[in-house]
PDB file of C-alpha atoms and ligand atoms in Angstrom:
ATOM      1  CA  MET T  76      13.697   8.950   9.653  1.00 70.00           C
ATOM      2  CA  THR T  77      12.327   6.166   7.325  1.00 85.00           C
ATOM      3  CA  ARG T  78       8.783   7.169   5.730  1.00 93.00           C
ATOM      4  CA  ILE T  79       7.714   5.114   2.678  1.00 95.00           C
ATOM      5  CA  ILE T  80       4.798   4.680   0.578  1.00 97.00           C
ATOM      6  CA  PHE T  81       4.809   1.436  -1.481  1.00 97.00           C
ATOM      7  CA  LEU T  82       2.769   1.392  -4.842  1.00 96.00           C
ATOM      8  CA  GLY T  83       2.255  -1.538  -7.041  1.00 94.00           C
ATOM      9  CA  PRO T  84      -0.416  -3.770  -8.417  1.00 94.00           C
ATOM     10  CA  PRO T  85      -1.525  -6.528  -6.275  1.00 92.00           C
ATOM     11  CA  GLY T  86       0.745  -9.287  -6.089  1.00 92.00           C
ATOM     12  CA  ALA T  87       3.745  -7.130  -6.795  1.00 95.00           C
ATOM     13  CA  GLY T  88       5.392  -8.236  -3.363  1.00 94.00           C
ATOM     14  CA  LYS T  89       4.634  -5.095  -1.305  1.00 95.00           C
ATOM     15  CA  GLY T  90       3.698  -6.850   1.491  1.00 95.00           C
ATOM     16  CA  THR T  91       6.366  -9.079   1.966  1.00 95.00           C
ATOM     17  CA  GLN T  92       9.273  -6.020   1.108  1.00 97.00           C
ATOM     18  CA  ALA T  93       7.364  -3.874   3.272  1.00 96.00           C
ATOM     19  CA  LYS T  94       7.277  -6.098   6.165  1.00 97.00           C
ATOM     20  CA  ILE T  95      11.409  -6.898   5.693  1.00 96.00           C
ATOM     21  CA  LEU T  96      12.037  -3.265   5.460  1.00 95.00           C
ATOM     22  CA  ALA T  97      10.247  -2.064   8.363  1.00 95.00           C
ATOM     23  CA  ASP T  98      11.884  -4.816  10.474  1.00 95.00           C
ATOM     24  CA  HIS T  99      15.104  -4.048   9.498  1.00 92.00           C
ATOM     25  CA  TRP T 100      14.684  -0.182  10.214  1.00 91.00           C
ATOM     26  CA  GLY T 101      12.467  -0.857  13.397  1.00 93.00           C
ATOM     27  CA  VAL T 102       9.454   0.979  12.203  1.00 95.00           C
ATOM     28  CA  PRO T 103       6.114  -0.137  12.058  1.00 97.00           C
ATOM     29  CA  HIS T 104       4.637  -2.210   8.484  1.00 97.00           C
ATOM     30  CA  ILE T 105       1.328  -0.516   8.088  1.00 98.00           C
ATOM     31  CA  SER T 106      -0.877  -2.482   5.755  1.00 98.00           C
ATOM     32  CA  THR T 107      -4.374  -0.801   5.299  1.00 98.00           C
ATOM     33  CA  GLY T 108      -5.325  -4.595   3.632  1.00 97.00           C
ATOM     34  CA  ASP T 109      -4.033  -6.114   6.798  1.00 97.00           C
ATOM     35  CA  ILE T 110      -5.986  -3.645   9.177  1.00 98.00           C
ATOM     36  CA  LEU T 111      -9.218  -4.259   7.130  1.00 98.00           C
ATOM     37  CA  ARG T 112      -8.852  -7.937   7.201  1.00 97.00           C
ATOM     38  CA  GLU T 113      -8.547  -7.971  10.890  1.00 98.00           C
ATOM     39  CA  ALA T 114     -11.323  -5.462  11.462  1.00 98.00           C
ATOM     40  CA  ILE T 115     -13.630  -8.047   9.557  1.00 98.00           C
ATOM     41  CA  LYS T 116     -12.151 -10.939  11.204  1.00 98.00           C
ATOM     42  CA  GLU T 117     -13.300  -9.333  14.513  1.00 98.00           C
ATOM     43  CA  GLN T 118     -16.525  -7.849  13.245  1.00 98.00           C
ATOM     44  CA  THR T 119     -15.711  -4.397  14.352  1.00 97.00           C
ATOM     45  CA  PRO T 120     -18.118  -1.205  12.911  1.00 97.00           C
ATOM     46  CA  LEU T 121     -15.115  -0.590  10.375  1.00 97.00           C
ATOM     47  CA  GLY T 122     -14.867  -4.445   9.404  1.00 98.00           C
ATOM     48  CA  VAL T 123     -18.963  -4.712   8.956  1.00 98.00           C
ATOM     49  CA  LYS T 124     -19.006  -1.652   6.576  1.00 98.00           C
ATOM     50  CA  ALA T 125     -15.478  -2.667   4.702  1.00 98.00           C
ATOM     51  CA  LYS T 126     -16.484  -6.862   4.352  1.00 98.00           C
ATOM     52  CA  SER T 127     -18.466  -6.490   0.778  1.00 97.00           C
ATOM     53  CA  TYR T 128     -15.668  -4.202  -0.321  1.00 97.00           C
ATOM     54  CA  VAL T 129     -13.185  -6.433   0.334  1.00 96.00           C
ATOM     55  CA  ASP T 130     -14.357  -9.814  -0.350  1.00 94.00           C
ATOM     56  CA  SER T 131     -15.233  -8.474  -3.891  1.00 93.00           C
ATOM     57  CA  GLY T 132     -12.011  -6.646  -4.614  1.00 92.00           C
ATOM     58  CA  GLN T 133     -13.434  -3.279  -4.540  1.00 95.00           C
ATOM     59  CA  LEU T 134     -12.096  -0.251  -2.948  1.00 97.00           C
ATOM     60  CA  VAL T 135     -13.303   0.555   0.386  1.00 98.00           C
ATOM     61  CA  PRO T 136     -14.656   4.265   0.567  1.00 98.00           C
ATOM     62  CA  ASP T 137     -11.994   6.767   0.743  1.00 98.00           C
ATOM     63  CA  LEU T 138     -13.578   8.269   3.948  1.00 97.00           C
ATOM     64  CA  LEU T 139     -13.216   5.221   5.988  1.00 97.00           C
ATOM     65  CA  VAL T 140      -9.865   4.030   4.761  1.00 98.00           C
ATOM     66  CA  GLN T 141      -8.787   7.871   5.450  1.00 98.00           C
ATOM     67  CA  ASP T 142     -10.052   7.836   9.224  1.00 97.00           C
ATOM     68  CA  MET T 143      -8.128   4.358   9.787  1.00 97.00           C
ATOM     69  CA  VAL T 144      -4.990   5.698   8.331  1.00 97.00           C
ATOM     70  CA  GLU T 145      -5.213   9.131  10.601  1.00 96.00           C
ATOM     71  CA  GLU T 146      -5.632   7.179  13.490  1.00 96.00           C
ATOM     72  CA  ARG T 147      -2.806   4.795  12.682  1.00 97.00           C
ATOM     73  CA  LEU T 148      -0.222   7.304  11.848  1.00 94.00           C
ATOM     74  CA  GLN T 149      -0.525   9.384  14.967  1.00 92.00           C
ATOM     75  CA  ARG T 150       0.037   6.145  17.297  1.00 95.00           C
ATOM     76  CA  ALA T 151       3.168   6.499  19.466  1.00 95.00           C
ATOM     77  CA  ASP T 152       5.117   3.764  17.402  1.00 96.00           C
ATOM     78  CA  THR T 153       5.381   5.869  14.322  1.00 94.00           C
ATOM     79  CA  THR T 154       7.632   8.623  15.465  1.00 90.00           C
ATOM     80  CA  SER T 155      10.558   7.197  13.963  1.00 89.00           C
ATOM     81  CA  GLY T 156       8.717   6.496  10.784  1.00 93.00           C
ATOM     82  CA  TRP T 157       6.429   3.950   9.020  1.00 95.00           C
ATOM     83  CA  ILE T 158       6.152   1.945   5.827  1.00 96.00           C
ATOM     84  CA  LEU T 159       2.557   2.368   4.406  1.00 97.00           C
ATOM     85  CA  ASP T 160       1.432  -0.425   2.240  1.00 97.00           C
ATOM     86  CA  GLY T 161      -1.472  -0.145   0.356  1.00 97.00           C
ATOM     87  CA  PHE T 162      -2.265   3.088   0.995  1.00 98.00           C
ATOM     88  CA  PRO T 163      -2.920   5.319  -0.807  1.00 98.00           C
ATOM     89  CA  ARG T 164      -4.663   3.946  -3.433  1.00 98.00           C
ATOM     90  CA  THR T 165      -6.803   6.789  -5.221  1.00 98.00           C
ATOM     91  CA  VAL T 166      -5.565  10.181  -5.853  1.00 97.00           C
ATOM     92  CA  SER T 167      -8.032  11.730  -3.395  1.00 97.00           C
ATOM     93  CA  GLN T 168      -6.317   9.669  -0.792  1.00 98.00           C
ATOM     94  CA  ALA T 169      -3.017  10.727  -1.637  1.00 97.00           C
ATOM     95  CA  ALA T 170      -4.261  14.487  -1.544  1.00 97.00           C
ATOM     96  CA  PHE T 171      -5.771  13.517   1.948  1.00 97.00           C
ATOM     97  CA  LEU T 172      -2.454  12.180   3.269  1.00 96.00           C
ATOM     98  CA  ASP T 173      -0.589  15.164   1.997  1.00 94.00           C
ATOM     99  CA  ASN T 174      -2.656  17.400   4.182  1.00 95.00           C
ATOM    100  CA  LEU T 175      -2.581  14.849   6.988  1.00 94.00           C
ATOM    101  CA  LEU T 176       1.496  14.801   6.943  1.00 92.00           C
ATOM    102  CA  GLN T 177       1.709  18.731   6.557  1.00 90.00           C
ATOM    103  CA  LYS T 178      -0.622  18.837   9.572  1.00 87.00           C
ATOM    104  CA  ILE T 179       1.293  16.659  11.702  1.00 81.00           C
ATOM    105  CA  ASN T 180       4.886  18.640  10.118  1.00 71.00           C
ATOM    106  CA  LEU T 181       6.217  15.754   8.232  1.00 70.00           C
ATOM    107  CA  ASP T 182       7.688  15.747   4.927  1.00 72.00           C
ATOM    108  CA  GLY T 183      10.212  13.950   2.852  1.00 80.00           C
ATOM    109  CA  VAL T 184       8.268  10.806   2.262  1.00 92.00           C
ATOM    110  CA  MET T 185       9.322   8.176  -0.409  1.00 94.00           C
ATOM    111  CA  VAL T 186       7.097   6.500  -2.631  1.00 96.00           C
ATOM    112  CA  ILE T 187       8.243   3.336  -4.006  1.00 96.00           C
ATOM    113  CA  ASN T 188       6.462   1.864  -7.337  1.00 96.00           C
ATOM    114  CA  LEU T 189       7.281  -1.818  -7.582  1.00 96.00           C
ATOM    115  CA  ASP T 190       6.992  -2.892 -11.205  1.00 95.00           C
ATOM    116  CA  VAL T 191       5.562  -5.991 -12.417  1.00 94.00           C
ATOM    117  CA  PRO T 192       3.824  -7.228 -15.290  1.00 92.00           C
ATOM    118  CA  ASP T 193       0.349  -8.381 -15.161  1.00 87.00           C
ATOM    119  CA  ASP T 194       0.765 -12.242 -16.101  1.00 87.00           C
ATOM    120  CA  VAL T 195       3.423 -12.481 -13.404  1.00 92.00           C
ATOM    121  CA  VAL T 196       1.100 -10.963 -10.399  1.00 92.00           C
ATOM    122  CA  VAL T 197      -1.839 -13.110 -11.647  1.00 89.00           C
ATOM    123  CA  GLY T 198       0.306 -16.310 -11.700  1.00 90.00           C
ATOM    124  CA  ARG T 199       1.885 -14.931  -7.931  1.00 90.00           C
ATOM    125  CA  LEU T 200      -1.943 -14.160  -7.014  1.00 90.00           C
ATOM    126  CA  LEU T 201      -3.387 -17.557  -7.823  1.00 89.00           C
ATOM    127  CA  GLU T 202      -0.372 -19.326  -5.868  1.00 90.00           C
ATOM    128  CA  ARG T 203      -1.295 -17.224  -2.692  1.00 85.00           C
ATOM    129  CA  GLY T 204      -4.855 -18.389  -2.655  1.00 79.00           C
ATOM    130  CA  ARG T 205      -6.364 -15.712  -0.140  1.00 85.00           C
ATOM    131  CA  LYS T 206     -10.081 -15.403   0.133  1.00 82.00           C
ATOM    132  CA  ASP T 207     -10.014 -12.544  -2.327  1.00 87.00           C
ATOM    133  CA  ASP T 208      -7.716 -14.136  -4.817  1.00 86.00           C
ATOM    134  CA  SER T 209      -9.981 -16.100  -7.138  1.00 87.00           C
ATOM    135  CA  GLU T 210      -9.308 -15.426 -10.629  1.00 88.00           C
ATOM    136  CA  GLU T 211     -12.179 -13.490 -11.291  1.00 90.00           C
ATOM    137  CA  ILE T 212     -11.571 -11.184  -8.155  1.00 91.00           C
ATOM    138  CA  ILE T 213      -8.051 -11.054  -8.974  1.00 91.00           C
ATOM    139  CA  ARG T 214      -8.588  -9.558 -12.544  1.00 90.00           C
ATOM    140  CA  HIS T 215     -11.111  -7.099 -11.080  1.00 92.00           C
ATOM    141  CA  ARG T 216      -8.641  -5.932  -8.323  1.00 93.00           C
ATOM    142  CA  LEU T 217      -6.217  -5.449 -11.289  1.00 94.00           C
ATOM    143  CA  GLU T 218      -8.521  -3.175 -13.281  1.00 95.00           C
ATOM    144  CA  VAL T 219      -9.424  -1.103 -10.111  1.00 95.00           C
ATOM    145  CA  TYR T 220      -5.469  -0.612  -9.800  1.00 96.00           C
ATOM    146  CA  ARG T 221      -5.089   0.422 -13.113  1.00 95.00           C
ATOM    147  CA  SER T 222      -8.018   2.857 -13.166  1.00 97.00           C
ATOM    148  CA  GLU T 223      -7.935   4.283  -9.554  1.00 97.00           C
ATOM    149  CA  THR T 224      -3.972   3.702  -8.528  1.00 97.00           C
ATOM    150  CA  THR T 225      -2.012   4.332 -11.260  1.00 96.00           C
ATOM    151  CA  PRO T 226      -2.565   7.662 -11.606  1.00 97.00           C
ATOM    152  CA  LEU T 227      -0.524   8.128  -8.499  1.00 97.00           C
ATOM    153  CA  ILE T 228       2.356   7.075 -10.320  1.00 97.00           C
ATOM    154  CA  ASP T 229       2.480  10.584 -12.057  1.00 96.00           C
ATOM    155  CA  TYR T 230       1.214  12.197  -9.074  1.00 97.00           C
ATOM    156  CA  TYR T 231       4.381  11.064  -7.143  1.00 97.00           C
ATOM    157  CA  ARG T 232       6.795  11.404 -10.144  1.00 96.00           C
ATOM    158  CA  ASP T 233       5.602  15.382 -10.411  1.00 96.00           C
ATOM    159  CA  ARG T 234       6.273  15.737  -7.090  1.00 93.00           C
ATOM    160  CA  LYS T 235       9.633  14.333  -7.398  1.00 93.00           C
ATOM    161  CA  GLN T 236       8.914  11.552  -5.011  1.00 93.00           C
ATOM    162  CA  LEU T 237       8.891   8.613  -7.142  1.00 95.00           C
ATOM    163  CA  ILE T 238      11.302   5.598  -7.299  1.00 95.00           C
ATOM    164  CA  VAL T 239      10.475   2.564  -9.754  1.00 95.00           C
ATOM    165  CA  ILE T 240      12.131  -0.670  -8.736  1.00 95.00           C
ATOM    166  CA  ASP T 241      11.863  -3.882 -10.866  1.00 96.00           C
ATOM    167  CA  GLY T 242       9.813  -6.329  -8.942  1.00 96.00           C
ATOM    168  CA  ASN T 243       9.879  -9.068 -11.209  1.00 96.00           C
ATOM    169  CA  LYS T 244      13.127 -10.344  -9.552  1.00 96.00           C
ATOM    170  CA  SER T 245      13.486 -12.669  -6.778  1.00 96.00           C
ATOM    171  CA  PRO T 246      12.442 -11.321  -3.555  1.00 95.00           C
ATOM    172  CA  GLN T 247      16.170 -11.335  -2.214  1.00 97.00           C
ATOM    173  CA  SER T 248      17.161  -9.260  -5.019  1.00 97.00           C
ATOM    174  CA  VAL T 249      14.384  -6.930  -4.596  1.00 97.00           C
ATOM    175  CA  THR T 250      15.009  -6.377  -1.064  1.00 97.00           C
ATOM    176  CA  SER T 251      18.684  -5.603  -1.405  1.00 96.00           C
ATOM    177  CA  ASN T 252      17.834  -3.165  -4.559  1.00 95.00           C
ATOM    178  CA  LEU T 253      15.192  -1.274  -2.218  1.00 94.00           C
ATOM    179  CA  LYS T 254      17.967  -0.933   0.842  1.00 91.00           C
ATOM    180  CA  ASP T 255      20.646   0.455  -1.512  1.00 90.00           C
ATOM    181  CA  LEU T 256      18.454   2.543  -3.049  1.00 86.00           C
ATOM    182  CA  ILE T 257      17.079   3.974   0.126  1.00 79.00           C
ATOM    183  CA  VAL T 258      20.269   4.092   2.052  1.00 71.00           C
ATOM    184  CA  SER T 259      21.752   6.036  -0.941  1.00 54.00           C
ATOM    185  CA  CYS T 260      18.504   8.794  -1.011  1.00 55.00           C
TER     186      CYS T 260
HETATM  187  P1  LIG O 559      -4.305  -5.802  -0.077  1.00 81.23           P
HETATM  188  O1  LIG O 559      -4.060  -6.166   1.119  1.00 81.23           O
HETATM  189  O2  LIG O 559      -3.343  -4.136   0.115  1.00 81.23           O
HETATM  190  O3  LIG O 559      -4.227  -6.166  -1.423  1.00 81.23           O
HETATM  191  O4  LIG O 559      -5.943  -4.828   0.399  1.00 81.23           O
HETATM  192  C1  LIG O 559      -6.809  -6.037  -0.085  1.00 81.23           C
HETATM  193  C2  LIG O 559      -8.422  -5.171   0.132  1.00 81.23           C
HETATM  194  O5  LIG O 559      -8.622  -4.265   1.047  1.00 81.23           O
HETATM  195  C3  LIG O 559      -8.394  -4.261  -1.386  1.00 81.23           C
HETATM  196  O6  LIG O 559      -8.812  -5.028  -2.369  1.00 81.23           O
HETATM  197  C4  LIG O 559      -9.367  -3.404  -0.563  1.00 81.23           C
HETATM  198  O7  LIG O 559     -10.698  -4.092  -0.891  1.00 81.23           O
HETATM  199  C5  LIG O 559      -9.375  -3.054   0.653  1.00 81.23           C
HETATM  200  N1  LIG O 559      -8.317  -1.640   0.422  1.00 81.23           N
HETATM  201  C6  LIG O 559      -6.913  -1.866   1.252  1.00 81.23           C
HETATM  202  N2  LIG O 559      -6.449  -0.739   1.384  1.00 81.23           N
HETATM  203  C7  LIG O 559      -7.231   0.301   0.730  1.00 81.23           C
HETATM  204  C8  LIG O 559      -7.206   1.260   0.584  1.00 81.23           C
HETATM  205  N3  LIG O 559      -6.221   2.432   0.710  1.00 81.23           N
HETATM  206  N4  LIG O 559      -8.505   2.127   0.126  1.00 81.23           N
HETATM  207  C9  LIG O 559      -9.409   1.105  -0.215  1.00 81.23           C
HETATM  208  N5  LIG O 559      -9.282   0.078  -0.033  1.00 81.23           N
HETATM  209  C10 LIG O 559      -8.421  -0.737   0.441  1.00 81.23           C
END
């Protein structure tokens, strides 16, 4: 059973690595950013509510994202596991996820922190050129990450669920480190 949460700043390579590992183990890659961008494109009620937050690099309110994740984690394709990318991003989302997993009788989630220095992630994001990847918004997203999401590193370290991986390497070598580590756990 593969259940993995990816932490790490925007541009750390979470999406790339989560996708490769999800394909490798045949489990869904659940990216809250992708779900939100799709909802915005389709102009669903969720998308309409989320748009201004996503466009300006702010976090979408916890309740909106939590409902979305609760629905997604109960779909049929999640029975053999999942890889969560971009959720949780706040301590309150993490507490919500703990409760949800208890409710659906799941434990044993591993949390990977992909560690990459700020100057490296800014360079990578500028190259990527997504709509919310202008320099000012990138800087804001990094600030939000430092203030809202880094407390999760201690949260999961205290629960002995945290594994730190050096993300400042080639994508291939990060993938191979991740595969080795996860198989040996
Ligand atoms: P990402 O693709 O993970 O970089 O997410 C892009 C944007 O989607 C973020 O800057 C937020 O506006 C929003 N978002 C994604 N995941 C979450 C989350 N767990 N909580 C709040 N906002 C989120």
